[in-house]
XYZ file of C-alpha atoms in Angstrom:
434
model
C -29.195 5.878 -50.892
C -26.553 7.398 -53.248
C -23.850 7.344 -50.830
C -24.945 3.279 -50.669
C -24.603 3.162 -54.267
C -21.768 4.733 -54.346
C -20.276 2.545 -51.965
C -21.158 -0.836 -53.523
C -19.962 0.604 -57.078
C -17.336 -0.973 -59.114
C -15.317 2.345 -59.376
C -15.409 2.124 -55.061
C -14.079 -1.879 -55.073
C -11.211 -0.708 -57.554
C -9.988 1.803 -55.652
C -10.512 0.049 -52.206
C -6.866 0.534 -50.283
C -5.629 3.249 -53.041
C -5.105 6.729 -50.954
C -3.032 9.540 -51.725
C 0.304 8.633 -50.059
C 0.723 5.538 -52.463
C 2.930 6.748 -55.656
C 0.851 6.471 -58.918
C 2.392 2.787 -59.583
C 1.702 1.184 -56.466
C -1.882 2.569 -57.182
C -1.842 0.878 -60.642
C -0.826 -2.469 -59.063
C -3.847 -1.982 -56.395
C -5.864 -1.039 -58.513
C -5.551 -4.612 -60.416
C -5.424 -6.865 -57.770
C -8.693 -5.288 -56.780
C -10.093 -6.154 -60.695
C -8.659 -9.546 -60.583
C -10.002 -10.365 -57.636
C -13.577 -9.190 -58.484
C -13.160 -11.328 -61.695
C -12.235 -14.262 -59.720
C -15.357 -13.944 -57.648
C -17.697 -13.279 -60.376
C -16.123 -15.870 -62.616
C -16.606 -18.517 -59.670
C -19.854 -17.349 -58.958
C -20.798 -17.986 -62.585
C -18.956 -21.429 -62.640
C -20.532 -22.751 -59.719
C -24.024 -22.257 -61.348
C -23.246 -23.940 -64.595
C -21.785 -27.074 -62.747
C -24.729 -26.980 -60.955
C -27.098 -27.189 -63.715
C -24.848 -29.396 -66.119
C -24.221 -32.098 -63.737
C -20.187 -31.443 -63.452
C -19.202 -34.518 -61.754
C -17.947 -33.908 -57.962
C -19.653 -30.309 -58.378
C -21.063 -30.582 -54.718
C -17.195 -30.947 -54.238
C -16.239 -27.975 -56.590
C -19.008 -25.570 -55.135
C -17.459 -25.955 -51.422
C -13.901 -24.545 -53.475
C -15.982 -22.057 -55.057
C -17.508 -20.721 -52.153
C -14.090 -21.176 -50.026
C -12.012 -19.433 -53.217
C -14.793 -16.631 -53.121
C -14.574 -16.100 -49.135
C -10.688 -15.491 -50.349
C -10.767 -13.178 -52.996
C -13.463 -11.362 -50.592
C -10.704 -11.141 -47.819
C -8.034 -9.934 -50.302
C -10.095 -6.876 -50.966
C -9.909 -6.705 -47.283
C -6.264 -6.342 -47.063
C -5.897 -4.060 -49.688
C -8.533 -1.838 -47.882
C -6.411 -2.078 -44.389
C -3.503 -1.248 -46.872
C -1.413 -5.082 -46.499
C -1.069 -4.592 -50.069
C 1.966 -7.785 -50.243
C -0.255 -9.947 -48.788
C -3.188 -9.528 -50.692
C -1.038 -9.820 -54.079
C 0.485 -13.583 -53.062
C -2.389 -14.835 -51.486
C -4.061 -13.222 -55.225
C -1.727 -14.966 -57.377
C -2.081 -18.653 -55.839
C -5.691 -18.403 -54.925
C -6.981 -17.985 -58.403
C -5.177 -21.137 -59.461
C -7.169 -23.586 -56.858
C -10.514 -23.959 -58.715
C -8.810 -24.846 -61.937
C -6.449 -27.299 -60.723
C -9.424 -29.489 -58.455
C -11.532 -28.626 -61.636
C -9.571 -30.431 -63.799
C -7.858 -33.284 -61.666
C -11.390 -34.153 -59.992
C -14.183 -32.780 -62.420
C -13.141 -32.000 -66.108
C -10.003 -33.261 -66.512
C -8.721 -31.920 -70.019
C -12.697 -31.337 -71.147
C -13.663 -27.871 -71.197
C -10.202 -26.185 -71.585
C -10.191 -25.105 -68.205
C -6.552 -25.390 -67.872
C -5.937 -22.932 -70.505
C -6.537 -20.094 -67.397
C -3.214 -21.117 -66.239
C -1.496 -19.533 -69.077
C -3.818 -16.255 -68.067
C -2.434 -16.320 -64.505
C 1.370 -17.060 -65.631
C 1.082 -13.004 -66.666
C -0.617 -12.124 -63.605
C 2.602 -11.403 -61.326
C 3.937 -9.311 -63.737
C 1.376 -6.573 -63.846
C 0.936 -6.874 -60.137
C 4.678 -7.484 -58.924
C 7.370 -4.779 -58.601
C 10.591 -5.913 -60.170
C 11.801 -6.262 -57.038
C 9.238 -8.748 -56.435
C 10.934 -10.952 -58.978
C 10.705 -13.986 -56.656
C 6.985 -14.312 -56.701
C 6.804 -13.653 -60.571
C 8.890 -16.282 -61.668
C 7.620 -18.751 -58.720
C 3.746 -18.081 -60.010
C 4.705 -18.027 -63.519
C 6.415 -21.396 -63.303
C 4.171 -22.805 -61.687
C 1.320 -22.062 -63.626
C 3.129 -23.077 -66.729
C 4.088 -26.398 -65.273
C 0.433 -26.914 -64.872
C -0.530 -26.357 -68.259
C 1.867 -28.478 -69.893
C 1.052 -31.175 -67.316
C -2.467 -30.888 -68.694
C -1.835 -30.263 -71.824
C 0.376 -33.470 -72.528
C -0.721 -35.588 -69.627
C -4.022 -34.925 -68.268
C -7.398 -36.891 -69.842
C -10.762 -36.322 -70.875
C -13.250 -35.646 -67.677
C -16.238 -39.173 -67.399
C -19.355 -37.506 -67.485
C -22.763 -39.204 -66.283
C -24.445 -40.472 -68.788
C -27.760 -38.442 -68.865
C -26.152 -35.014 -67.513
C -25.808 -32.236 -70.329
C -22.125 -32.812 -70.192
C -22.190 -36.004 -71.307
C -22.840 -34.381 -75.144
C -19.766 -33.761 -77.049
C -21.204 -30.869 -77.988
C -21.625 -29.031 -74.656
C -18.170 -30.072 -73.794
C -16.657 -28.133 -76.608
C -19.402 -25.185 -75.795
C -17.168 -25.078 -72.260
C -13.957 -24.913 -74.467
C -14.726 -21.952 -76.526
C -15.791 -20.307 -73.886
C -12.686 -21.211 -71.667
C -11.022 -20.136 -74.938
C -12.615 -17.034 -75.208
C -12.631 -16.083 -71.358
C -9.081 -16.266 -71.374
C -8.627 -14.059 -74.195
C -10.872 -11.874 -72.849
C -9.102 -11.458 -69.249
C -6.173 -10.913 -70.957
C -6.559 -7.959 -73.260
C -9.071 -6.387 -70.244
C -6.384 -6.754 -67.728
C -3.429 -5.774 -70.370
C -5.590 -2.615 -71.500
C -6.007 -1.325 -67.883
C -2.389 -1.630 -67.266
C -1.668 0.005 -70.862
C -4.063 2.812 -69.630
C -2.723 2.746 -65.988
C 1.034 2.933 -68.157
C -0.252 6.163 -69.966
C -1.047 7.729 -66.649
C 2.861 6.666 -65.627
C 3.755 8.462 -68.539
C 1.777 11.371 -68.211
C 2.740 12.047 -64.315
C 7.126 11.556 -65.350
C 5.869 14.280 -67.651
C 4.225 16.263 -65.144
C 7.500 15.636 -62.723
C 9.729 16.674 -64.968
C 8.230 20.104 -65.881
C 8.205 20.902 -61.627
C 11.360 19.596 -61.788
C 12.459 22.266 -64.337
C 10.105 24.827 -62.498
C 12.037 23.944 -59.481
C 15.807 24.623 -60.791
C 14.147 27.340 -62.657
C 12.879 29.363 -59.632
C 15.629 28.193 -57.434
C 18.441 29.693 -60.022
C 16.602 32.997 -60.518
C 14.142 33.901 -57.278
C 16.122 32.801 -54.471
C 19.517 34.091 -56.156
C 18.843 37.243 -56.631
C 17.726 37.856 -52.290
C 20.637 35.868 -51.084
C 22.717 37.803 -53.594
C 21.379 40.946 -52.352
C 21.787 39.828 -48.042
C 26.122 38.688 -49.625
C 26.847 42.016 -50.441
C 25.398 44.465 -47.504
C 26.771 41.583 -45.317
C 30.484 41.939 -47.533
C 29.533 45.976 -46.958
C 28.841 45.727 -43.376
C 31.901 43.321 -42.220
C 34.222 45.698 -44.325
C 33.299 48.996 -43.108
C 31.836 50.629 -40.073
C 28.724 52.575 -41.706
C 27.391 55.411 -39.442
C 23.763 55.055 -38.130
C 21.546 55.994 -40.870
C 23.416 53.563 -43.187
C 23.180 50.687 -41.105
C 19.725 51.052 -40.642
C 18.854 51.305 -44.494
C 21.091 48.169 -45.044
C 19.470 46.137 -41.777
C 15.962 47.026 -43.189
C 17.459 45.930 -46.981
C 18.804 42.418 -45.221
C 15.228 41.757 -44.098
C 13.340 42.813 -46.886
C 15.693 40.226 -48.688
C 15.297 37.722 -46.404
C 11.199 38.104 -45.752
C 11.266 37.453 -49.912
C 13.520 34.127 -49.738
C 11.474 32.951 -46.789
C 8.423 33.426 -48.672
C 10.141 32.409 -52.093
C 11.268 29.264 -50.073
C 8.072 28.570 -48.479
C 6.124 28.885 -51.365
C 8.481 26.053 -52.668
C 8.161 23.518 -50.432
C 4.682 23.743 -49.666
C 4.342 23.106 -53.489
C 6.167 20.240 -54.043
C 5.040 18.509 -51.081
C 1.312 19.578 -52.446
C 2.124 17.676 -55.559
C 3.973 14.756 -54.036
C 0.666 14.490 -51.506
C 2.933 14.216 -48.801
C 1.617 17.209 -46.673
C 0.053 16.458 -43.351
C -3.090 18.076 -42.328
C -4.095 19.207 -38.531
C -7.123 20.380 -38.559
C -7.968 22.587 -35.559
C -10.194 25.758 -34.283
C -8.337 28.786 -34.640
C -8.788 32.364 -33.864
C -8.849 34.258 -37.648
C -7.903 37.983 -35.832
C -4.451 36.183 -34.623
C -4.064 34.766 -38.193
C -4.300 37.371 -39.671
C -2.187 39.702 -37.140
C 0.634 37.130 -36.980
C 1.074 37.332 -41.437
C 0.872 41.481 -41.160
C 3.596 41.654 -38.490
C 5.677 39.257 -40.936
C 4.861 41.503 -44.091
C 4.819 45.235 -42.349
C 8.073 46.188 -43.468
C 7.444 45.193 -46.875
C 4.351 47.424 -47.016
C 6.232 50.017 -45.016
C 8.694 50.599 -48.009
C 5.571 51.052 -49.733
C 3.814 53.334 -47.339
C 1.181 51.029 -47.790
C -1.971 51.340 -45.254
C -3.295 48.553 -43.854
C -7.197 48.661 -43.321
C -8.805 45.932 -41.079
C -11.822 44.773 -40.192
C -11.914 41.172 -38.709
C -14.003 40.794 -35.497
C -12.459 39.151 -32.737
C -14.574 36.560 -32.277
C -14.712 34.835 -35.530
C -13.077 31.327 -35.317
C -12.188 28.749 -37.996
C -12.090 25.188 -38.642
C -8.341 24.810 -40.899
C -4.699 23.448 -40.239
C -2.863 26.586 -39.286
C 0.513 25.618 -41.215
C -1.948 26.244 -44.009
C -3.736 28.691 -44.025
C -1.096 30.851 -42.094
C 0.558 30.303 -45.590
C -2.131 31.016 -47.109
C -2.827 34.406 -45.930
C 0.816 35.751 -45.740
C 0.842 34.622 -49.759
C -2.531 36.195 -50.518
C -1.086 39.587 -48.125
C 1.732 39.524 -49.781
C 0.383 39.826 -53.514
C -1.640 42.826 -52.363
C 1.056 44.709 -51.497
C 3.427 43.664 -54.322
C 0.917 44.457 -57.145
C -0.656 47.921 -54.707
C 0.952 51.264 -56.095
C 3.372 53.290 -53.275
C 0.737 54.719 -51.229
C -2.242 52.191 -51.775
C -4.113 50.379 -49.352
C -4.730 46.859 -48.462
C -8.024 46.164 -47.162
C -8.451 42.879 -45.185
C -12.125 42.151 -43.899
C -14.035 39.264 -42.182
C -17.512 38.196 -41.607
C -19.119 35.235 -39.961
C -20.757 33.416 -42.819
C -23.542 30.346 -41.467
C -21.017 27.327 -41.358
C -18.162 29.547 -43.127
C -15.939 32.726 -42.258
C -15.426 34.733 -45.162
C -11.685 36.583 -45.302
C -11.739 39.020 -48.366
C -8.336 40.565 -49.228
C -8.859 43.588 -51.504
C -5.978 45.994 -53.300
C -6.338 48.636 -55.821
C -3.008 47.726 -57.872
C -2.196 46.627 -61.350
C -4.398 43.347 -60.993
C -4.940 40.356 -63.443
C -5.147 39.346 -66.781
C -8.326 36.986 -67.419
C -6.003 34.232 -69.121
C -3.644 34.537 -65.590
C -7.292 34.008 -63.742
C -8.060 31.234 -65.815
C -4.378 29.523 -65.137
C -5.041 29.649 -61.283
C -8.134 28.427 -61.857
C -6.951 25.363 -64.165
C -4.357 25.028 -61.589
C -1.287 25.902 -63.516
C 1.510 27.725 -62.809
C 2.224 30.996 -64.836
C 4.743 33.331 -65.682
C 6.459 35.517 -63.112
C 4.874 38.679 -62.494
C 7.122 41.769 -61.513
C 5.071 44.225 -59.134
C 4.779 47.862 -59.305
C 8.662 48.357 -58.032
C 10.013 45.466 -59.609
C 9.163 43.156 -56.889
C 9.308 39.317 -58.470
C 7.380 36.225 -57.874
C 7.347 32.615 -58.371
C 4.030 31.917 -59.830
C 3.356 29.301 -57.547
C 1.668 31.282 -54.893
C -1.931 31.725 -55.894
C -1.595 28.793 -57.364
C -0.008 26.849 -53.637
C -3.031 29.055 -52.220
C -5.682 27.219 -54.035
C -4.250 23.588 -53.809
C -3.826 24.462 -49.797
C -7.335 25.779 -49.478
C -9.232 22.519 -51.239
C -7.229 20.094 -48.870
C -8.948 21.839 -46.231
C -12.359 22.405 -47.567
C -12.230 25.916 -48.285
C -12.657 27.805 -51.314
C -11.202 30.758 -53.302
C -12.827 33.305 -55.856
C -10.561 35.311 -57.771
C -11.995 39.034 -59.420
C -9.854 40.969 -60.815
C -9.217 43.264 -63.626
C -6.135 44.963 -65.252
C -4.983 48.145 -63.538
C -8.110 47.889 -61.419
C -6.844 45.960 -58.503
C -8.065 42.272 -56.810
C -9.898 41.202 -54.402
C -10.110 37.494 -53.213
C -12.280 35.913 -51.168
C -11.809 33.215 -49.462
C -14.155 30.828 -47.364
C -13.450 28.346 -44.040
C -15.065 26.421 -41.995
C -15.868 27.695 -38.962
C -17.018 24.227 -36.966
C -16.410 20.757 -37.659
């Protein structure tokens, strides 16, 4: 019954067609078309009845429009929902204008100030148009204009049946005010969800801006510093002939180096395409033993250096339900911590149980751990500072944080315990059926 509720709720018709691959202003511009054209069908709804009970003339006339401008405004919510988003918008902006012009060239006429809606729908096509759209703004906003003035200067009073409620003056004006008043009313609701719709704009160049700078930030400092490194054994290695021994220090250096841009790198990208909601998931039923194998062969040299033990216990046949992109990512980040924060001769525990509809991966250290403020961050979901390990190993701050965002799209979660110079553990759960 909630889900029904749900369903049928305002806040569910305003989003209907609005997904996460839309940009936040095509969202906006959804987002009203979807208000206007519940307005339109509540306002003809509401119309239809008063005709009805005031004696419009024609109103047998005017309720067939109603009920064929409803059907309309019904389909448009349609498109948007099957994501024709251009084609709801026009047939939007010229649809809403048929019950006022047969209401006042067959029912009304100037009575009633219908035709002061036009002026209303004149600034529809600019909160819903692009300015690239600029055609269908200036053809909707002339021609609603040209219909008020036509009205305005040339149109007469509606002849009402003697007998019928609209016959009195006074009712007449009653439909003025409250044509007046409507209007006024659409406007500043429709102007102050595109003001708050504006302040979300605002907010989000904000919000692009600072990963912009995070960006440049770690892309001049983290990655420099590796490919730095990999320039000068490669200069060292092309200049001289180094006997055995050397070469092998400087080959294991080189990939060191590189295993940290990769990761650096990865981390990256996975993070900016998290925020731009542009990463594709495949969800599928993986083995958790190979995933886990496959990020410790990546990361053994690093916790060679070390001398850092591995210790795991994952049975074999524990399966889960996740996009392996993911949550490969995922664990190689969450690996990778644990032995960047674990002293020179720690251990890294890695263990995994079958959990009812979950498998439960907990990665444990005993290193230098976290701060509760650098807890709270990844749980707020915001970057922080760089971290240097326990040999001066560097970060990005983005991969706990790329962890968590990755886990959610795929309906896992992460806890986070930790304490300073005690080490971490994190747990994390996933799905282990559909």
């Amino acid at each position: 019954m909630k889900s029904v509720i749900k369903r049928i709720g305002l806040r569910y018709l305003l989003n209907l067609g609005v997904n996460n691959q839309l940009d936040l202003q095509t969202s906006v511009r959804v987002q009203l078309s979807n208000l206007i054209a519940i307005l339109g069908i509540v306002s003809n709804i509401q119309y239809s009845i008063l005709f009805t009970i005031a004696g419009a003339p024609n109103v047998m006339t005017m309720n067939v429009i109603h009920f064929f401008v409803i059907c309309t405004l019904s389909y448009i919510l349609y498109l948007n929902q099957k994501e024709k988003y251009s084609l709801a918008r026009i047939i939007l902006v010229f649809t809403i204008s048929v019950p006022l012009l047969f209401v006042s060239f067959i029912s009304f006429g100037k009575s009633g100030g219908f035709y002061y809606y036009f002026l209303v729908f004149a600034l529809a096509p600019f909160v819903l148009f692009s300015y690239e759209e600029k055609f269908w703004i200036l053809i909707v906003f002339l021609s609603n204009n040209l219909f008020y003035v036509w009205f305005e200067f040339f149109g007469k009073p509606g002849e009402f049946i003697k007998g019928t409620l609209l016959f009195d003056s006074f009712i007449q004006e009653l439909f003025r005010i409250n044509s007046v008043l409507s209007s006024l009313f659409f406007v500043a609701l429709i102007m102050f969800y595109f003001l708050r719709n504006t302040n979300r704009i605002q907010k989000e160049m904000i919000r692009t801006n600072a990963h912009k700078d995070k960006i440049f930030s770690i892309l001049a400092h983290d990655l420099k510093g590796p490919i730095g490194t990999m320039n000068s054994f490669l200069g060292y290695l092309t200049e001289n002939i180094p006997e055995k021994d050397e070469l092998v220090v400087a080959l294991k250096e080189l990939k060191k180096s590189t295993n940290q841009s990769f990761l650096v790198l990865e981390n990256l990208l996975d993070w900016a395409r998290n925020e731009s909601k542009k990463i594709p998931i495949h969800m599928e039923i993986l083995s958790l033993i190979s995933i886990v194998q496959n990020a410790k062969d990546i990361l053994d040299l690093q916790a060679t250096d070390k001398k850092i033990r591995w210790e795991i216990i994952v049975p074999d046949h524990i399966k889960v339900f996740c996009d392996e992109r993911m949550i490969s990512t995922v664990i190689r980040n969450l690996f990778s911590n644990a032995i960047k924060f674990s002293y020179p001769n720690g251990t890294v525990s890695i263990k995994g149980i079958h959990l009812g509809k979950y498998a439960e991966l907990t990665i444990s250290d005993l290193g230098i751990g976290m701060s509760k403020d650098q807890i709270k961050q990844i749980e707020n979901g915001n970057p922080f500072p760089t971290t240097f390990g326990t040999q001066g190993e560097k970060g990005t701050g983005l991969g706990l944080l790329v962890c968590k965002e990755m886990l959610k799209n795929q309906g896992c979660t992460m806890n986070v315990t930790s304490s300073p110079n005690l080490g971490t553990k994190i747990t994390i759960q996933i799905p282990n059926s559909f």
